[in-house]
Amino acid sequence: MWKIETKNPHTSGEVRGSVFSHIKQGMLKKSITKESQPLPRALIQLHPGRSSDSRINPPGAPSRLPCGSQWLGGRDSPRLQRRVRSRISRDSLFSSPLTVVQGRKAPEFLIYYSIEISYVKDNFPLRENPAIRLEPLGFRDIHDKSQDPAQWTTNENSMKNRALYFVFILIAARFYCGISISYGETQSFTDTTGCTVELPDRPLRVVSLAPSITEIVFSLGKGALLAGVTRYSDYPEEAKKLPRVGSYIRPELETIVNLKPDLCLAVKDGNPKKTIQRLKAFGIPVYTVSPEGIDTILRSIKEIGGLLNAKDEAQNITEKMSTQLAFIDRAVAQAPHKPLIFFQIGISPIVSVGKNTFLNEMIQRAGGENAVTSPRPYPRFSKEQVLALAPEIIIITSMARNDIFEVVKKEWESWPSLPAVKTKRIHVVDSDILDRPTPRVVDGLAMLTALIHPTLFKETPK
Amino acid sequence: MSDAHLIQGRLVRRIFTVTGLLSLVLALAVVIGLATGPSGIDLGPVWDLLTGNAQADGLQIAIIERIRLPRVLMALFCGAVLSLGGLVFQALLGNPLAEPYILGISGGAATGAIIGILAGLARVPGVSLTAFAGSMATLFLVLYLARGDSRAGRDAMLLSGVMVNAFCSAVIMFLISISDENKLHDIMFWLMGDLSSADMPQVGMVAILVLPCFAIIFLLSHKMNLMLMGREMARSMGVSIRQTTLILLIATSFMVSAMVCQSGLMGFVGLVVPHILRQIFGSDHRVLVPATIVGGGAFMVICDLLARWVPREGEIPVGVITAIVGAPLFILLLKRRA
Amino acid sequence: MKDLPHQKPYLAVTGLSSGYGDHEVLTDISLAIDRGSFFIIAGPNGTGKTTLLKCLAGLTHPQKGSVTLDGSPLNSFNQRALARRIAFLPQSVETAFSLTVREVVLMGRAPHLGMLGFHKEKDLALAEEAMSFTDVLPLADRTLDALSGGEKQRVLISRAVCQQPEFILLDEPTSALDLAHQVRVMDLMERLKHERGMGVVMVSHDLNLAAMYADTLCLIHQGKVAALGTPSDVLEKKRLEAVYGCRLFVEKSPVAGTVHITPVPARFTTS
């Protein structure tokens, strides 16, 4: 197998590569023009071989293509094929006596390429475009009925016409240029930050830049598209096996670029803006969502569903969530009293949640009143201040460190003057389903509501 | 006389030999730095890039050129600036323990930078300017507190630097305690020193700001030699102390603050590198200044390399590495000296 | 001074007052020092001897009056031009960095060289010569901090010699040295005066050495010139006892025929 690469496809069209290392371009041109005989017609067929995921390959694709390529060129994507052909025919570089079949006449040769295209930006210099990689697999006589790629010859000696062989490679090189500017099957989306993002119509390699996004993608049934996730993406179980690309606060640029994603899903708050800008500079489209509140979670799920061709799944999930939310809202509306709640997310020092936080919204939606009214998101408290707030319920979030939290609970219980202690309403809850803006948040809300208003539900919401 | 002749030729040659030798070390460090990625060290793509191999893997080349190269260059400048800063302050104060960090210059720049970050300014030029303002404010405060030509002035300067630094730390802690979560992470990582977000425009800007300072300091290197003999002696040998000190201090704090607001705080570099180089090459600053620039660069590139390479997943802030490598080495050197 | 042909005063002080802040250390001092003479400034501690020396070196600017070199005030010279004519040796030189003797001596060439101090053949020769003059050539490649006090002082003098000044100003160069080294340093100064025609200005506590070497002795008391003249004129018993505030025994030295002074311990003062 040999590789071909052009140095600057837009200007010189100089062909380089191991095959050509001993042939000067001028010689090649000469040999083409000298050939007065009509040149054979050829059809170029693409095998965008990228994903090793067998589920993506449709049945009927040649089984022995390297790296389990997707059989996309022939049938799967007629649009792409059409585009490629017209590009070639228009291209002035075929002013040489070479004509390339456009499908009307039966081709005499097939040139097979394994091509890696994740996403290609218009006029983006090839050399810097990490998304394109083209490897000619060989070419064969159309009359050769052998479907076995192993039989496709790459052996120069078996060529009928040596010159022809190079012509094809020349085509390949030109084709390579052509494709780099023509493959533009993209759709425009505008994300929550107001950025217009050009996305491939079928993203195949998605990198999620937050645990919540990973969860949303899995909930949409598109977990197989994920090429990388951030640290702490621990739900569902499958997510733990995916490659890590740093934490969501500090994503590692190099690791992400190395994964060659055709889509990155970012969150507005948390992911550093600079990293996102640099990803975009690498030609990797980044779509930013901002799941900050319950309503925006629903919106984010729909947005991601739209990007990943999972509109129906997104619709299902959000409808189900809306139903559950409506159920909770109705129940909470009947509650006679909104208890004062102190929500403790840090032990030493005592840290709670202020206004304008997701957890504050959760408390209110669950029919409680946040005892903390600070405008700062995560204010610190002394014990004395908490006693002064006189919360009716204390909720402590745990991150699998139950022992410590039980100790903290005991400590609060030594202050019997606290209303929450009198009524024995100190609870320890799992933080993940409460503070992660994912579809599971409805379960968290239900749990929280049940804690705050234990009498409201005759049955747990479904 | 023949011996003398040998020595005369030696000085210029020595500058070139020492710098050349260290440049080799630096080049090696840079190549390894470029080859080090999350999945280990791979020299292949770097070789392809250097030889202009057209068959190279475009993605790897792009990663090296656009992610690792700016990072390595930033580390290089960072090491060079902080080491040279240390060297200059040590010569000015006649104290091998002096360093921008100890004198409060870094602390002032950090305070300024954090105020800039909290005010939501852009790294360039917003935060850079607040950092420079902070470092200049501390510099002039230190200079004001330690006025006078006397020898006591040198110690006073060091002491007031320590005080200013303590004050800056307190201000930083205060700012951290009132800042919200999102920015806090940013600041904490930055305080420990961080090179991972460097890109080419940043490196270019740092180079433009820092290279003239290198030149200025090299031109004053012989005067720094004379100042090792004490301020009065230096003056009696024709050095205008006030002017030279001022130029050196401004150039140094300018480049340090330009660097600090890009890379964050990193300690011990300014102590360790000049100290080691002085042990090896002697105290002639005409040799030491270029040697420190190159050697400091190499030191930091290696530290950054370790920061990326050591942890199995993710990376350590490079400031942690410089402290872990630097502090014990420094103690060892001090002990041996005593 | 009598033996030397009279020259016009080179280094002259007129009406000099100097001090730190409000505290005046020197008041209305006038004196003149010829090139090629040995001038010693003596006096009790804290009377402003060092301040006077620094004023002469141009390191401290007078508050009133002026110091002139060859008729022009010192502050009209730039630092380098002044350094080519006046060399200065502070009381103590401590450096935390190890410099070799040769490096230190070569530093003396700094005011004669360019900004980066790249020396030429001539400068090296001068340094060698200066080192052999003060007999430190064998130490050339040792570092300064590895030397004894006497060796270090000779290295520093060698550096001043290498500076090729017209005047060499020293602040108590012999105070930390043993007797042999004291004499050695003083002899060196005398040779500088005779062989190179340099003016040597020295602050010294040792009146006996001063009496043997100085051409002119200046006794400073409470910031003023208490006496100025040849050692034998200045070193009068009564004057010295008034200035130093203690009993002294004065005799004639059998060696040089000069005045020899012995301070009298308290337990002998009644006798």
Coordinates of N, CA and C in Angstrom, one line a residue, chain A residues 340-412:
Chain A
L340 N -38.0 25.5 55.0 CA -36.7 26.2 54.8 C -35.6 25.1 54.8
I341 N -34.8 25.1 53.7 CA -33.9 24.0 53.5 C -32.5 24.6 53.5
F342 N -31.6 23.9 54.3 CA -30.2 24.2 54.1 C -29.5 23.1 53.4
F343 N -28.9 23.4 52.3 CA -28.4 22.4 51.4 C -26.9 22.5 51.5
Q344 N -26.3 21.4 52.1 CA -24.9 21.5 52.4 C -24.1 20.6 51.4
I345 N -23.2 21.3 50.6 CA -22.4 20.6 49.6 C -21.0 20.4 50.0
G346 N -20.6 21.1 51.1 CA -19.2 21.0 51.6 C -19.2 20.9 53.1
I347 N -18.2 20.1 53.6 CA -18.3 19.8 55.0 C -17.4 20.8 55.8
S348 N -16.1 20.9 55.4 CA -15.2 21.7 56.1 C -14.4 22.5 55.1
P349 N -14.7 23.8 54.9 CA -15.7 24.6 55.5 C -17.1 24.2 55.0
I350 N -18.1 24.6 55.8 CA -19.5 24.3 55.4 C -19.8 25.2 54.2
V351 N -20.2 24.5 53.1 CA -20.5 25.3 51.9 C -21.9 24.9 51.5
S352 N -22.7 26.0 51.1 CA -24.0 25.7 50.6 C -24.2 26.3 49.2
V353 N -25.4 26.3 48.8 CA -25.7 26.9 47.4 C -26.5 28.1 47.5
G354 N -26.1 29.1 46.7 CA -26.8 30.4 46.8 C -27.9 30.5 45.7
K355 N -28.4 31.7 45.5 CA -29.3 31.9 44.4 C -28.6 31.7 43.1
N356 N -29.3 31.6 42.0 CA -28.7 31.5 40.7 C -27.9 30.3 40.5
T357 N -28.2 29.2 41.2 CA -27.6 28.0 41.0 C -28.6 26.9 40.6
F358 N -28.1 25.9 40.0 CA -29.0 24.8 39.6 C -29.7 24.1 40.8
L359 N -28.9 23.9 41.8 CA -29.5 23.3 43.0 C -30.6 24.1 43.7
N360 N -30.4 25.5 43.6 CA -31.4 26.4 44.1 C -32.7 26.2 43.4
E361 N -32.6 26.0 42.0 CA -33.8 25.8 41.2 C -34.5 24.5 41.6
M362 N -33.6 23.5 41.8 CA -34.1 22.2 42.2 C -34.9 22.3 43.5
I363 N -34.3 23.0 44.5 CA -35.0 23.1 45.8 C -36.4 23.7 45.6
Q364 N -36.4 24.8 44.9 CA -37.7 25.5 44.7 C -38.7 24.7 43.9
R365 N -38.2 24.0 42.9 CA -39.1 23.2 42.1 C -39.6 22.0 43.0
A366 N -38.8 21.6 43.9 CA -39.3 20.5 44.8 C -40.1 21.0 45.9
G367 N -40.5 22.3 45.9 CA -41.4 22.8 46.9 C -40.7 23.2 48.2
G368 N -39.4 23.5 48.1 CA -38.7 24.0 49.3 C -38.3 25.4 49.1
E369 N -37.7 25.9 50.2 CA -37.2 27.3 50.2 C -35.8 27.3 50.6
N370 N -34.9 27.7 49.7 CA -33.5 27.7 50.1 C -33.2 28.7 51.3
A371 N -32.7 28.2 52.4 CA -32.4 29.1 53.5 C -31.3 30.1 53.2
V372 N -30.5 29.8 52.2 CA -29.5 30.7 51.8 C -29.9 31.6 50.7
T373 N -29.8 32.9 50.9 CA -30.2 33.9 49.9 C -29.1 34.6 49.3
S374 N -27.9 34.1 49.5 CA -26.7 34.8 49.0 C -26.7 34.8 47.5
P375 N -26.2 36.0 46.9 CA -26.1 36.0 45.5 C -24.9 35.2 45.0
R376 N -24.0 34.9 45.9 CA -22.8 34.1 45.5 C -23.2 32.7 45.3
P377 N -22.6 32.0 44.3 CA -23.1 30.7 44.0 C -22.8 29.7 45.1
Y378 N -21.6 29.7 45.6 CA -21.3 28.7 46.7 C -20.7 29.3 47.9
P379 N -21.6 30.0 48.7 CA -21.1 30.7 49.9 C -20.7 29.7 51.0
R380 N -19.7 30.2 51.8 CA -19.3 29.4 53.0 C -20.1 29.9 54.2
F381 N -20.2 29.0 55.2 CA -20.9 29.3 56.4 C -20.2 28.8 57.6
S382 N -20.4 29.5 58.7 CA -20.0 28.9 60.0 C -21.2 28.2 60.6
K383 N -20.9 27.4 61.6 CA -21.9 26.7 62.3 C -23.0 27.6 62.9
E384 N -22.4 28.7 63.4 CA -23.3 29.7 64.1 C -24.3 30.3 63.1
Q385 N -23.8 30.6 61.9 CA -24.6 31.2 60.9 C -25.8 30.2 60.5
V386 N -25.4 28.9 60.4 CA -26.4 27.9 60.0 C -27.5 27.9 61.1
L387 N -27.0 27.9 62.4 CA -28.0 27.9 63.5 C -28.9 29.1 63.4
A388 N -28.4 30.2 63.0 CA -29.2 31.4 62.9 C -30.2 31.3 61.8
L389 N -29.9 30.6 60.7 CA -30.8 30.4 59.6 C -32.0 29.5 60.0
A390 N -31.8 28.7 61.0 CA -32.9 27.8 61.6 C -33.6 27.0 60.5
P391 N -32.8 26.2 59.7 CA -33.4 25.5 58.6 C -34.3 24.4 59.1
E392 N -35.4 24.1 58.4 CA -36.3 23.0 58.8 C -35.8 21.7 58.3
I393 N -35.1 21.7 57.3 CA -34.5 20.5 56.7 C -33.0 20.8 56.4
I394 N -32.2 19.8 56.7 CA -30.8 19.9 56.2 C -30.5 18.7 55.3
I395 N -30.1 19.1 54.1 CA -29.8 18.0 53.1 C -28.3 18.1 52.8
I396 N -27.6 16.9 53.0 CA -26.2 16.9 52.8 C -26.0 16.0 51.6
T397 N -25.2 16.5 50.6 CA -24.9 15.6 49.4 C -23.7 14.8 49.7
S398 N -23.7 13.6 49.2 CA -22.6 12.7 49.4 C -22.0 12.3 48.1
M399 N -20.8 12.1 48.0 CA -20.2 11.5 46.8 C -19.5 10.2 47.3
A400 N -20.3 9.3 47.6 CA -19.8 8.0 48.0 C -18.8 8.0 49.2
R401 N -19.0 9.1 50.0 CA -18.2 9.1 51.2 C -19.2 9.2 52.4
N402 N -20.0 8.2 52.5 CA -21.1 8.2 53.4 C -20.7 8.3 54.9
D403 N -19.6 7.7 55.2 CA -19.1 7.7 56.6 C -19.0 9.1 57.1
I404 N -18.2 9.9 56.3 CA -18.0 11.3 56.7 C -19.3 12.0 56.9
F405 N -20.2 11.8 56.0 CA -21.4 12.6 56.0 C -22.3 12.1 57.2
E406 N -22.2 10.9 57.6 CA -22.9 10.4 58.7 C -22.4 11.2 60.0
V407 N -21.1 11.3 60.0 CA -20.5 12.1 61.1 C -21.0 13.5 61.2
V408 N -21.1 14.1 60.0 CA -21.6 15.5 59.9 C -23.0 15.5 60.4
K409 N -23.8 14.5 60.0 CA -25.2 14.5 60.4 C -25.2 14.4 62.0
K410 N -24.4 13.5 62.6 CA -24.4 13.4 64.0 C -24.1 14.7 64.7
E411 N -23.1 15.5 64.1 CA -22.7 16.7 64.6 C -23.9 17.7 64.7
W412 N -24.6 17.7 63.6 CA -25.8 18.6 63.6 C -26.8 18.2 64.7

